[in-house]
Coordinates of C-alpha atoms and ligand atoms in Angstrom, one line a residue:
Chain A
M1 CA 120.9 113.6 141.3
T2 CA 117.7 112.6 139.4
T3 CA 119.2 112.3 136.0
M4 CA 121.4 109.5 137.2
N5 CA 118.3 107.3 136.9
L6 CA 118.1 108.1 133.3
L7 CA 121.8 107.4 132.9
H8 CA 121.6 104.2 134.8
A9 CA 118.7 102.9 132.6
E10 CA 120.6 103.8 129.3
L11 CA 123.7 102.2 130.5
L12 CA 121.9 99.0 131.5
K13 CA 120.6 98.8 128.0
A14 CA 124.0 99.5 126.3
R15 CA 125.6 96.8 128.5
K16 CA 123.0 94.2 127.5
Q17 CA 122.8 94.9 123.8
Q18 CA 124.3 92.1 121.9
I19 CA 125.9 94.4 119.3
N20 CA 127.9 96.3 122.0
I21 CA 129.1 93.0 123.6
F22 CA 130.2 91.9 120.1
L23 CA 132.2 95.3 119.7
V24 CA 134.0 94.6 123.0
L25 CA 134.6 91.1 121.8
I26 CA 136.1 92.3 118.6
I27 CA 138.5 94.4 120.6
T28 CA 139.3 91.6 122.9
F29 CA 139.8 89.2 120.2
V30 CA 142.2 91.4 118.4
A31 CA 144.4 91.8 121.6
V32 CA 144.3 88.1 122.5
F33 CA 145.1 87.0 119.0
F34 CA 148.1 89.6 118.8
H35 CA 149.6 88.6 122.2
G36 CA 149.0 85.0 121.8
W37 CA 150.5 84.8 118.4
L38 CA 153.6 86.9 119.6
V39 CA 154.2 84.7 122.6
I40 CA 153.8 81.4 120.5
A41 CA 156.1 82.7 117.8
A42 CA 158.8 83.8 120.2
K43 CA 158.7 80.4 122.1
V44 CA 158.9 78.6 118.8
N45 CA 161.4 80.8 117.1
P46 CA 163.7 82.9 119.3
S47 CA 164.2 85.5 116.5
Y48 CA 160.7 86.8 117.3
I49 CA 162.0 87.6 120.8
K50 CA 163.3 90.9 119.2
D51 CA 159.8 91.6 118.2
A52 CA 158.5 91.0 121.5
E53 CA 160.8 93.3 123.0
V54 CA 159.6 96.1 120.8
F55 CA 155.8 95.5 121.1
L56 CA 155.5 94.4 124.7
P57 CA 157.0 97.2 126.9
Y58 CA 154.1 99.3 128.2
Y59 CA 154.8 102.6 126.3
N60 CA 154.7 100.7 123.0
S61 CA 151.9 98.7 124.0
L62 CA 149.8 101.7 125.0
N63 CA 150.4 103.3 121.6
L64 CA 149.8 100.1 119.7
S65 CA 146.4 99.5 121.7
V66 CA 145.3 103.1 121.1
K67 CA 146.1 102.8 117.4
V68 CA 144.2 99.3 117.1
I69 CA 141.1 100.7 119.0
S70 CA 141.4 103.9 116.9
F71 CA 141.4 101.9 113.7
F72 CA 137.8 100.6 114.6
S73 CA 136.8 103.8 116.2
S74 CA 134.5 105.4 113.5
I75 CA 132.9 102.0 112.9
I76 CA 132.2 101.7 116.6
A77 CA 130.8 105.1 117.0
I78 CA 128.5 104.6 114.1
V79 CA 127.3 101.1 115.1
F80 CA 126.8 102.2 118.7
V81 CA 124.8 105.2 118.0
A82 CA 122.7 103.7 115.2
N83 CA 122.0 100.8 117.5
S84 CA 121.3 103.0 120.7
V85 CA 118.7 105.2 118.9
G86 CA 117.7 103.0 116.1
G87 CA 117.0 99.9 118.2
E88 CA 114.2 102.0 119.8
Y89 CA 112.5 102.1 116.5
S90 CA 112.9 98.6 115.4
Q91 CA 111.2 97.3 118.5
D92 CA 108.8 100.3 118.8
T93 CA 110.0 100.7 122.3
W94 CA 109.6 104.7 122.1
K95 CA 106.0 104.2 122.9
M96 CA 107.0 102.7 126.1
I97 CA 109.9 104.9 126.9
L98 CA 108.9 108.4 125.8
P99 CA 105.7 108.9 127.6
R100 CA 108.0 108.2 130.8
Y101 CA 110.4 111.0 130.1
G102 CA 108.1 113.8 129.0
S103 CA 110.9 115.6 127.3
R104 CA 112.3 114.1 124.2
I105 CA 115.3 116.2 124.2
K106 CA 116.3 115.0 127.5
F107 CA 116.1 111.4 126.2
I108 CA 118.4 111.9 123.2
T109 CA 120.8 114.0 125.4
T110 CA 120.9 111.2 127.8
K111 CA 121.7 108.7 124.9
L112 CA 124.4 110.9 123.7
I113 CA 126.1 111.2 127.2
V114 CA 126.0 107.6 127.6
G115 CA 127.4 107.1 124.0
L116 CA 130.5 109.2 125.0
L117 CA 130.8 107.4 128.3
A118 CA 130.5 104.1 126.4
M119 CA 133.2 105.2 124.2
I120 CA 135.7 106.4 126.9
L121 CA 134.9 103.1 128.8
L122 CA 135.6 101.0 125.9
Y123 CA 138.9 102.7 125.3
L124 CA 139.9 102.3 128.9
L125 CA 138.8 98.7 129.0
G126 CA 140.7 98.0 125.7
V127 CA 143.9 99.8 126.8
T128 CA 144.2 98.4 130.2
S129 CA 143.3 94.8 129.1
W130 CA 145.9 95.2 126.3
L131 CA 148.5 96.4 128.9
A132 CA 147.8 93.7 131.1
L133 CA 148.0 91.1 128.1
S134 CA 151.5 92.7 127.3
A135 CA 152.5 92.6 130.8
F136 CA 151.6 89.0 131.1
S137 CA 153.3 88.0 127.8
Y138 CA 156.4 89.9 129.0
W139 CA 156.4 87.7 132.1
L140 CA 155.8 84.5 130.2
L141 CA 158.6 85.2 127.7
D142 CA 160.9 86.2 130.8
L143 CA 162.1 89.4 128.9
N144 CA 164.6 91.8 130.6
P145 CA 163.4 95.4 130.9
P146 CA 165.1 97.2 128.0
P147 CA 166.8 100.4 128.9
Q148 CA 164.5 102.6 126.8
V149 CA 161.8 102.5 129.4
L150 CA 163.4 104.9 131.6
L151 CA 164.5 106.9 128.6
T152 CA 161.0 107.4 127.2
L153 CA 159.4 107.8 130.6
K154 CA 161.7 110.8 131.4
N155 CA 161.0 112.5 128.0
G156 CA 157.3 111.6 128.4
L157 CA 156.6 111.5 124.7
P158 CA 154.7 108.2 124.1
V159 CA 152.4 108.5 127.0
S160 CA 151.4 112.1 126.0
N161 CA 151.1 111.1 122.3
S162 CA 148.7 108.3 123.2
L163 CA 146.7 110.7 125.4
K164 CA 146.6 113.2 122.4
T165 CA 145.3 110.4 120.0
L166 CA 142.7 109.4 122.6
V167 CA 141.5 112.9 122.8
L168 CA 141.5 113.2 118.8
E169 CA 139.6 110.0 118.7
M170 CA 137.0 110.9 121.1
F171 CA 136.5 114.1 119.0
S172 CA 136.3 112.4 115.7
M173 CA 133.9 109.6 117.4
S174 CA 131.7 112.7 118.4
F175 CA 131.7 113.7 114.9
Y176 CA 130.7 110.3 113.6
G177 CA 128.3 109.8 116.3
S178 CA 126.4 113.0 115.7
L179 CA 126.4 112.3 112.0
T180 CA 124.9 108.9 112.8
L181 CA 122.4 110.3 115.1
L182 CA 121.0 112.6 112.5
A183 CA 120.9 109.6 109.9
T184 CA 119.1 107.2 112.4
I185 CA 116.6 109.8 113.4
G186 CA 116.0 110.8 109.8
A187 CA 115.6 107.2 108.4
R188 CA 113.9 106.1 111.8
S189 CA 115.7 102.8 111.8
F190 CA 118.9 101.2 112.8
P191 CA 119.9 100.0 109.3
G192 CA 119.2 103.5 108.0
G193 CA 121.4 104.9 110.6
I194 CA 124.3 102.5 109.7
L195 CA 123.9 103.1 106.1
G196 CA 123.6 106.9 106.4
G197 CA 126.5 107.1 108.8
S198 CA 128.8 105.1 106.7
V199 CA 127.9 106.1 103.4
S200 CA 128.2 109.8 104.2
S201 CA 131.8 109.0 105.8
L202 CA 132.7 107.2 102.7
L203 CA 131.4 110.2 100.6
M204 CA 133.6 112.6 102.6
T205 CA 136.7 110.4 102.0
T206 CA 136.2 110.2 98.4
A207 CA 135.3 113.9 98.1
T208 CA 138.8 114.6 99.0
I209 CA 139.8 114.0 95.6
I210 CA 137.5 116.7 94.1
P211 CA 140.0 119.5 92.9
S212 CA 138.3 122.3 94.5
K213 CA 139.4 124.4 97.4
Y214 CA 135.9 125.1 98.6
V215 CA 134.9 121.4 98.5
S216 CA 137.9 120.4 100.5
L217 CA 137.6 123.4 102.9
S218 CA 133.9 122.1 103.8
L219 CA 135.0 118.5 104.5
P220 CA 135.0 117.9 108.2
S221 CA 136.9 114.6 107.7
L222 CA 139.9 116.8 106.3
H223 CA 139.6 119.1 109.2
I224 CA 139.8 116.3 111.7
A225 CA 142.9 114.9 109.7
N226 CA 144.3 118.4 109.9
L227 CA 143.8 118.6 113.7
S228 CA 145.4 115.4 114.3
A229 CA 148.5 116.1 112.0
Q230 CA 149.2 119.4 113.5
W231 CA 148.7 118.5 117.2
M232 CA 150.8 115.2 116.8
Q233 CA 153.3 117.4 114.7
N234 CA 153.5 114.6 112.1
K235 CA 155.3 116.5 109.1
K236 CA 154.1 114.0 106.6
E237 CA 150.5 114.2 107.3
I238 CA 150.8 118.1 107.7
E239 CA 152.1 118.2 104.1
A240 CA 149.4 115.6 102.9
V241 CA 146.5 117.6 104.4
A242 CA 147.9 121.0 103.2
M243 CA 148.1 119.6 99.7
A244 CA 144.3 118.6 100.0
F245 CA 143.4 121.9 101.3
R246 CA 145.7 123.8 98.7
G247 CA 147.1 125.8 101.5
N248 CA 147.5 125.8 105.3
V249 CA 144.3 125.9 107.6
S250 CA 145.2 126.5 111.3
M251 CA 144.0 124.2 114.0
S252 CA 141.5 126.6 115.5
V253 CA 139.7 127.0 112.1
S254 CA 139.4 123.3 111.8
L255 CA 138.4 122.9 115.4
V256 CA 135.5 125.5 114.8
I257 CA 134.3 123.9 111.7
V258 CA 134.3 120.3 113.0
L259 CA 132.4 121.7 116.2
A260 CA 130.0 123.6 114.0
Y261 CA 129.3 120.4 112.0
I262 CA 128.9 118.3 115.3
T263 CA 126.5 121.0 116.7
C264 CA 124.5 121.4 113.5
F265 CA 123.9 117.5 113.4
I266 CA 122.8 117.3 116.8
I267 CA 120.5 120.3 116.8
T268 CA 119.0 119.1 113.4
A269 CA 118.4 115.6 115.0
L270 CA 116.9 117.0 118.1
L271 CA 114.5 119.4 116.2
L272 CA 113.5 116.4 113.8
F273 CA 113.0 114.2 116.6
Q274 CA 111.0 116.8 118.6
K275 CA 108.7 117.5 115.8
R276 CA 108.0 114.0 114.6
D277 CA 105.1 111.8 115.5
M278 CA 105.7 108.6 117.2
A279 CA 102.8 106.7 115.4
G280 CA 104.5 103.3 115.1
H281 CA 105.0 101.8 111.7
Chain B
M1 CA 85.2 120.0 140.4
E2 CA 88.2 120.6 138.4
Q3 CA 90.2 118.1 140.6
D4 CA 87.8 115.5 139.7
V5 CA 88.5 115.5 136.0
A6 CA 91.3 113.2 135.0
I7 CA 91.2 113.7 131.3
V8 CA 89.6 116.4 129.0
T9 CA 90.0 116.8 125.4
E10 CA 88.3 119.6 123.3
G11 CA 88.1 119.5 119.6
L12 CA 90.8 116.8 119.3
T13 CA 91.7 116.4 115.9
K14 CA 94.4 114.5 114.0
C15 CA 94.8 114.5 110.2
Y16 CA 97.4 112.3 108.1
S17 CA 97.9 113.8 104.8
K18 CA 94.8 116.0 104.8
K19 CA 92.6 113.0 105.9
S20 CA 91.3 113.1 109.4
V21 CA 91.8 110.1 111.6
V22 CA 90.6 111.6 114.7
N23 CA 87.8 114.4 114.2
N24 CA 86.9 117.2 116.7
L25 CA 86.7 114.8 119.6
D26 CA 85.6 116.0 123.0
L27 CA 86.2 113.7 125.8
E28 CA 85.8 113.9 129.7
V29 CA 86.9 111.3 131.8
M30 CA 86.5 111.6 135.5
R31 CA 88.9 110.5 138.2
G32 CA 88.3 106.7 139.2
Q33 CA 86.1 105.9 136.3
V34 CA 86.9 102.7 134.1
F35 CA 86.4 104.6 130.8
G36 CA 85.6 102.4 127.7
F37 CA 86.7 103.8 124.4
L38 CA 85.1 101.6 122.0
G39 CA 85.3 101.6 118.2
P40 CA 85.8 99.2 115.4
N41 CA 89.4 98.6 114.2
G42 CA 90.6 101.9 112.4
A43 CA 88.3 104.1 114.2
G44 CA 91.2 106.3 115.7
K45 CA 91.5 104.7 119.2
T46 CA 95.2 104.2 119.0
T47 CA 95.8 107.5 117.4
T48 CA 93.9 109.2 120.2
I49 CA 95.7 107.5 123.0
R50 CA 99.0 108.4 121.2
M51 CA 98.1 111.9 121.2
L52 CA 96.9 111.7 125.0
L53 CA 100.4 110.4 125.6
G54 CA 102.3 113.0 123.6
L55 CA 103.7 110.6 121.1
V56 CA 101.8 112.2 118.4
K57 CA 100.9 115.8 118.0
P58 CA 97.3 116.8 117.4
T59 CA 96.4 118.8 114.2
A60 CA 94.1 120.7 116.4
G61 CA 92.5 120.7 119.8
K62 CA 93.4 120.7 123.5
I63 CA 94.3 118.2 125.9
Q64 CA 94.1 118.5 129.7
I65 CA 95.4 115.8 132.0
L66 CA 94.8 116.0 135.8
G67 CA 94.0 119.6 135.2
H68 CA 97.0 120.6 133.5
N69 CA 97.8 121.3 129.8
L70 CA 99.4 118.3 128.4
F71 CA 101.9 120.3 126.0
S72 CA 103.3 122.6 128.7
N73 CA 103.4 120.1 131.6
R74 CA 104.9 117.0 129.9
E75 CA 107.3 116.0 132.5
M76 CA 105.0 116.5 135.4
I77 CA 102.3 114.6 133.8
A78 CA 104.5 111.8 132.6
K79 CA 104.8 110.2 136.1
K80 CA 101.2 110.2 136.7
V81 CA 100.4 108.3 133.6
G82 CA 101.1 104.6 132.6
A83 CA 100.2 103.2 129.3
I84 CA 100.2 100.1 127.1
V85 CA 99.8 101.2 123.5
E86 CA 98.9 98.5 120.9
T87 CA 101.0 95.5 121.2
P88 CA 103.6 95.5 124.0
A89 CA 107.1 96.7 123.3
F90 CA 110.1 95.6 125.4
Y91 CA 113.8 95.2 125.1
S92 CA 113.7 91.4 124.0
Y93 CA 117.3 91.0 124.8
M94 CA 116.8 91.8 128.5
T95 CA 114.8 89.8 131.1
G96 CA 111.4 90.8 132.4
R97 CA 113.1 92.1 135.5
E98 CA 115.6 94.3 133.7
N99 CA 113.0 95.8 131.5
L100 CA 111.0 97.0 134.5
K101 CA 114.2 98.3 136.0
V102 CA 115.1 100.1 132.9
L103 CA 111.5 101.6 132.5
M104 CA 111.3 102.5 136.1
Q105 CA 114.6 104.6 135.9
S106 CA 113.3 105.9 132.7
S107 CA 110.5 107.6 134.6
N108 CA 113.4 109.1 136.5
I109 CA 112.7 107.1 139.8
S110 CA 115.3 105.0 141.5
A111 CA 114.8 101.4 140.8
S112 CA 113.3 99.8 143.7
S113 CA 113.4 96.0 143.9
K114 CA 110.6 95.8 146.3
R115 CA 108.2 97.6 144.0
I116 CA 109.4 95.4 140.9
D117 CA 108.9 92.2 143.0
Y118 CA 105.5 93.4 144.1
L119 CA 104.3 94.1 140.6
L120 CA 105.8 90.9 139.3
E121 CA 103.9 89.0 141.9
M122 CA 100.8 90.9 141.1
V123 CA 100.7 90.2 137.4
G124 CA 101.7 86.5 138.0
L125 CA 105.3 86.7 136.5
K126 CA 107.1 85.7 139.6
G127 CA 109.4 82.7 138.7
R128 CA 109.7 83.9 135.0
E129 CA 111.2 87.3 135.5
K130 CA 114.7 86.2 134.8
E131 CA 113.9 84.9 131.5
P132 CA 114.7 87.2 128.3
V133 CA 111.5 88.9 127.1
K134 CA 112.0 87.3 123.8
Q135 CA 111.0 83.9 125.2
Y136 CA 107.8 85.3 126.7
S137 CA 104.3 84.5 125.3
L138 CA 102.2 87.5 124.2
G139 CA 100.1 87.0 127.3
M140 CA 103.1 87.2 129.6
K141 CA 104.4 90.4 127.6
Q142 CA 100.9 91.9 128.2
R143 CA 101.1 91.3 131.7
L144 CA 104.4 92.6 132.0
G145 CA 103.1 95.7 130.3
I146 CA 100.5 96.1 132.9
A147 CA 103.4 95.8 135.6
A148 CA 105.3 98.5 133.7
T149 CA 102.5 100.9 133.7
L150 CA 102.1 100.8 137.5
L151 CA 106.0 101.2 138.0
S152 CA 105.7 105.0 138.7
E153 CA 102.5 104.6 140.9
P154 CA 100.5 106.6 138.3
E155 CA 96.8 107.9 138.7
I156 CA 95.8 107.2 135.1
L157 CA 96.2 104.1 133.1
F158 CA 95.9 103.9 129.3
L159 CA 95.3 100.4 128.1
D160 CA 94.8 100.1 124.5
E161 CA 93.3 96.9 123.4
P162 CA 95.0 94.9 126.2
T163 CA 93.3 91.5 125.4
N164 CA 93.9 91.8 121.6
G165 CA 95.5 88.6 120.3
L166 CA 95.5 86.8 123.6
D167 CA 93.9 83.3 123.8
P168 CA 90.9 82.7 125.8
A169 CA 92.9 81.8 129.0
G170 CA 95.0 84.8 128.5
T171 CA 92.0 87.0 127.9
V172 CA 90.4 85.9 131.2
E173 CA 93.6 86.6 133.1
M174 CA 94.1 89.9 131.7
R175 CA 90.5 91.0 132.5
S176 CA 90.6 90.1 135.9
L177 CA 93.9 91.9 136.4
I178 CA 92.2 95.0 135.0
I179 CA 89.1 94.6 137.1
N180 CA 91.5 94.2 140.0
L181 CA 93.1 97.4 139.2
S182 CA 89.8 99.2 138.8
Q183 CA 88.9 98.4 142.2
Q184 CA 92.1 100.3 143.2
N185 CA 91.0 103.7 142.5
Y186 CA 93.0 104.0 139.2
T187 CA 91.5 106.0 136.4
I188 CA 91.5 103.5 133.5
F189 CA 91.0 104.4 129.9
L190 CA 90.4 101.3 128.0
S191 CA 90.3 101.2 124.4
S192 CA 88.7 98.0 122.8
H193 CA 86.8 96.9 119.7
L194 CA 85.0 94.3 121.7
L195 CA 81.7 95.4 122.8
N196 CA 81.4 92.7 125.6
E197 CA 84.7 93.6 126.9
V198 CA 83.9 97.2 127.5
E199 CA 80.3 96.1 128.8
L200 CA 82.1 93.7 131.3
M201 CA 84.8 96.1 132.6
C202 CA 83.7 99.6 132.1
T203 CA 81.5 102.1 134.0
D204 CA 81.6 104.7 131.3
V205 CA 81.7 104.4 127.5
V206 CA 82.4 106.5 124.5
I207 CA 81.8 104.9 121.1
I208 CA 83.8 106.3 118.3
Q209 CA 83.6 105.4 114.5
K210 CA 85.7 106.9 111.7
G211 CA 87.3 109.2 114.3
E212 CA 84.1 110.7 115.4
K213 CA 82.2 110.2 118.7
R214 CA 79.0 108.5 118.2
L215 CA 77.6 107.8 121.7
Q216 CA 78.6 108.7 125.2
G217 CA 77.2 107.7 128.6
K218 CA 77.3 105.7 131.8
M219 CA 77.3 102.0 131.0
K220 CA 74.5 101.2 133.6
E221 CA 72.2 103.7 132.0
L222 CA 73.0 102.6 128.4
L223 CA 72.4 99.0 129.4
A224 CA 69.2 99.8 131.2
Q225 CA 67.7 100.9 127.9
G226 CA 66.3 98.0 126.3
K227 CA 67.5 95.1 128.1
E228 CA 66.8 91.8 126.3
F229 CA 66.0 88.3 127.2
A230 CA 65.7 85.1 125.0
I231 CA 63.6 82.0 125.6
E232 CA 63.6 78.6 123.9
A233 CA 60.0 77.5 124.0
T234 CA 57.3 75.6 122.2
P235 CA 55.0 76.3 120.6
A236 CA 56.7 79.3 119.3
S237 CA 53.8 81.0 117.7
L238 CA 51.9 80.9 121.0
A239 CA 54.8 82.2 123.1
I240 CA 55.2 85.1 120.6
A241 CA 51.5 85.9 120.7
V242 CA 51.7 86.1 124.6
L243 CA 54.9 88.2 124.6
E244 CA 53.6 90.7 122.0
N245 CA 50.5 91.1 124.1
Y246 CA 52.6 91.6 127.3
C247 CA 55.4 93.8 125.8
Q248 CA 53.5 95.6 123.2
T249 CA 56.4 95.5 120.8
S250 CA 57.4 93.1 118.0
I251 CA 59.2 90.1 119.1
T252 CA 62.0 88.5 117.0
V253 CA 63.1 85.0 116.5
D254 CA 66.9 84.6 116.1
A255 CA 68.8 82.3 113.9
N256 CA 68.7 79.5 116.3
G257 CA 65.1 79.8 117.0
W258 CA 65.3 81.6 120.4
I259 CA 62.6 84.1 120.8
V260 CA 63.9 87.5 121.9
F261 CA 62.1 90.1 123.7
K262 CA 62.7 93.4 125.5
A263 CA 61.9 93.6 129.2
E264 CA 63.2 94.9 132.5
H265 CA 64.9 92.4 134.8
F266 CA 62.1 92.4 137.4
E267 CA 59.4 91.6 135.1
V268 CA 61.0 88.3 133.9
P269 CA 59.3 86.0 136.4
T270 CA 56.0 87.5 135.9
I271 CA 56.4 87.0 131.9
L272 CA 57.6 83.4 132.4
R273 CA 54.5 82.6 134.8
L274 CA 52.2 84.1 132.2
L275 CA 53.7 82.0 129.6
I276 CA 53.5 78.8 131.5
E277 CA 49.8 79.6 132.5
K278 CA 48.9 79.9 128.8
G279 CA 50.4 76.4 128.2
V280 CA 54.0 77.4 126.7
Q281 CA 56.8 75.0 127.4
I282 CA 59.9 76.7 128.4
Y283 CA 63.2 74.8 128.2
Q284 CA 65.8 77.9 128.7
V285 CA 66.0 81.4 129.4
Q286 CA 68.9 83.7 128.6
E287 CA 69.9 87.2 129.3
R288 CA 71.0 88.9 126.1
R289 CA 73.8 91.1 127.2
N290 CA 74.7 92.4 123.7
S291 CA 72.7 95.6 124.1
L292 CA 75.7 97.8 123.3
E293 CA 75.7 96.1 120.0
K294 CA 72.0 96.9 119.5
L295 CA 72.6 100.4 120.6
F296 CA 75.3 100.7 118.1
L297 CA 73.0 99.5 115.4
E298 CA 70.2 101.7 116.4
L299 CA 72.7 104.6 116.4
T300 CA 74.3 104.1 113.0
G301 CA 71.6 102.3 111.1
Q302 CA 74.3 99.8 110.0
P303 CA 75.2 96.4 111.5
S304 CA 78.5 96.5 113.5
E305 CA 80.0 93.7 111.9
S306 CA 83.4 95.3 112.1
F307 CA 82.9 94.9 115.9
A308 CA 84.0 91.5 116.7
T309 CA 81.5 90.6 119.3
V310 CA 82.1 87.1 120.6
K311 CA 78.8 85.6 120.8
M312 CA 79.8 82.7 122.9
E313 CA 81.4 84.8 125.5
V314 CA 78.4 87.1 125.5
S315 CA 75.9 84.3 126.3
L316 CA 78.3 82.7 128.8
S317 CA 79.0 85.8 130.9
Ligands
LIG1 N1 101.1 107.2 110.8 C1 100.0 107.0 110.2 N2 100.0 107.6 108.9 C2 98.9 107.5 108.2 N3 97.6 106.9 108.5 C3 97.6 106.5 109.8 C4 98.7 106.5 110.7 N4 98.5 106.0 111.9 C5 97.1 105.5 111.9 N5 96.7 106.0 110.6 C6 95.3 105.6 110.2 O1 94.4 106.0 110.9 C7 93.2 105.2 111.1 C8 92.9 104.9 112.6 O2 93.9 104.2 113.2 P1 94.3 103.9 114.7 O3 94.2 104.8 115.5 O4 95.2 102.7 114.7 O5 92.7 102.9 114.8 P2 92.4 101.8 116.0 O6 93.2 102.1 117.1 O7 90.9 102.4 116.4 O8 92.3 100.6 115.2 C9 93.6 104.1 110.2 O9 92.7 104.2 109.2 C10 94.9 104.0 110.0 O10 95.2 103.6 108.7
LIG2 MG1 94.4 100.3 117.7

């Protein structure tokens, strides 16, 4: 496959970029800090053993790791995309790289695919290292396997919940990623992309309070919340979202609306990128 | 015939907010030529190169590269072209070697260590390839740039002011690299604001000024017109009289007292013998190789002070 070369090139860049290494380090730091703290606390004060017994079994550990990474997910998506595309502006490397590609659209598409791959990889890496740390702490504290392990395994709930969260997170990261892509190409810079990506996400969150059905129905962040609430069957969240929407919106409607946003952002970004001159600064 | 043409532009024009930066430019570069694209700063050289690479869209005009329309054959042409545009741009957080790897793969070619090693060796970066590019000097980056242009084994090289900003040693290295390349059958499109640089390396030249073509021709033919020599001699008045009599043109004396005259190369011994016979003392003879500058002066009727001709280098070469 010839396009594998393009993917390899982008992956190497992503791997070497300090900001991406920093993103991985943040997640690693949180994982190490959490487990280190738990083990030391349990060793010093046996009353913490109970907490360890709750947090360390793999199904809870899985859930927790996915939640922790998800906490950072939109920031990660915004920073990654802004850096991946905006970095080419700040060092003016477009002029080296674009004449090689011939097709600009192919280039941005490659970047997007690598972005998605990187997010999946980050999640996998984060979750597996979290699980490994939990297992290690479990062993350090010499805990007995609690009976719930078998119970929950049989019901299969936590694992599938984590998987659902993962899929939802990927979806929402795709949304923030495509929004940031447009912002970065629009502003032609990394800071512009970060600013555009985060300010518009902030605006969407604050716009939730505007008391208008049409405003709330047009807010992609609310639709993402709706998808999450309904798919995870979280009653409290379903009610909260319904209140914001002033009525119920089905999952498929929300899905279509968010997908439409993503498509629009990407197509506008591509058209803008295709049309613009690369004339340096 | 068609196959011998590397680059053709017809009526190439670029306007930025209604002001034309490149105006109705017709170029024809044949395969194997070392084509000098000469013009003062701001003449539109970089803009032209960016258009030839598809980085900037022309406001009007046609571009054909290797016989194909650039706009409908971008991907096919991409592999056959290598380019340095203005200052070299690399991923500073990666090593020289990693940069070459990324750039090679971006041309949609599998990274070949053999090719990369060969090119690193050729540009004299062997041993430094594992250092991050942010630690490279401008000269090293520029040489890495040359290696990068050759990754996809292209046919045409665009080199936009490749010696700009380099120190004298770096300039000499870069020039010998380019001369080396020119002997390997690459078509080289070399832009420069240095008259002597183009004179030194190019077989053909186009001079542009304010986005318009002012002069075009084979270097040899252009230089053959009005070659100049200078002598340091006493008594000056006698020397000038003898020379005026021989050359039948007015003779000038430059700021340093050198007496400058136009003559063909083969006439010089005769002229010198004549001067000596008439009792002129000759201390030094120089060939004045700044005839492109003179040409430019005659052409535009204005001194080319915006051309940074390095006089020292001119007289040394
Ligand atoms: N992106 C741009 N927007 C507006 N003007 C530009 C742009 N790029 C170049 N120019 C102008 O075009 C002219 C030619 O620039 P350039 O092609 O860089 O000249 P050269 O490379 O010959 O020094 C300059 O006057 C420059 O200011
Ligand atoms: Mg320039």
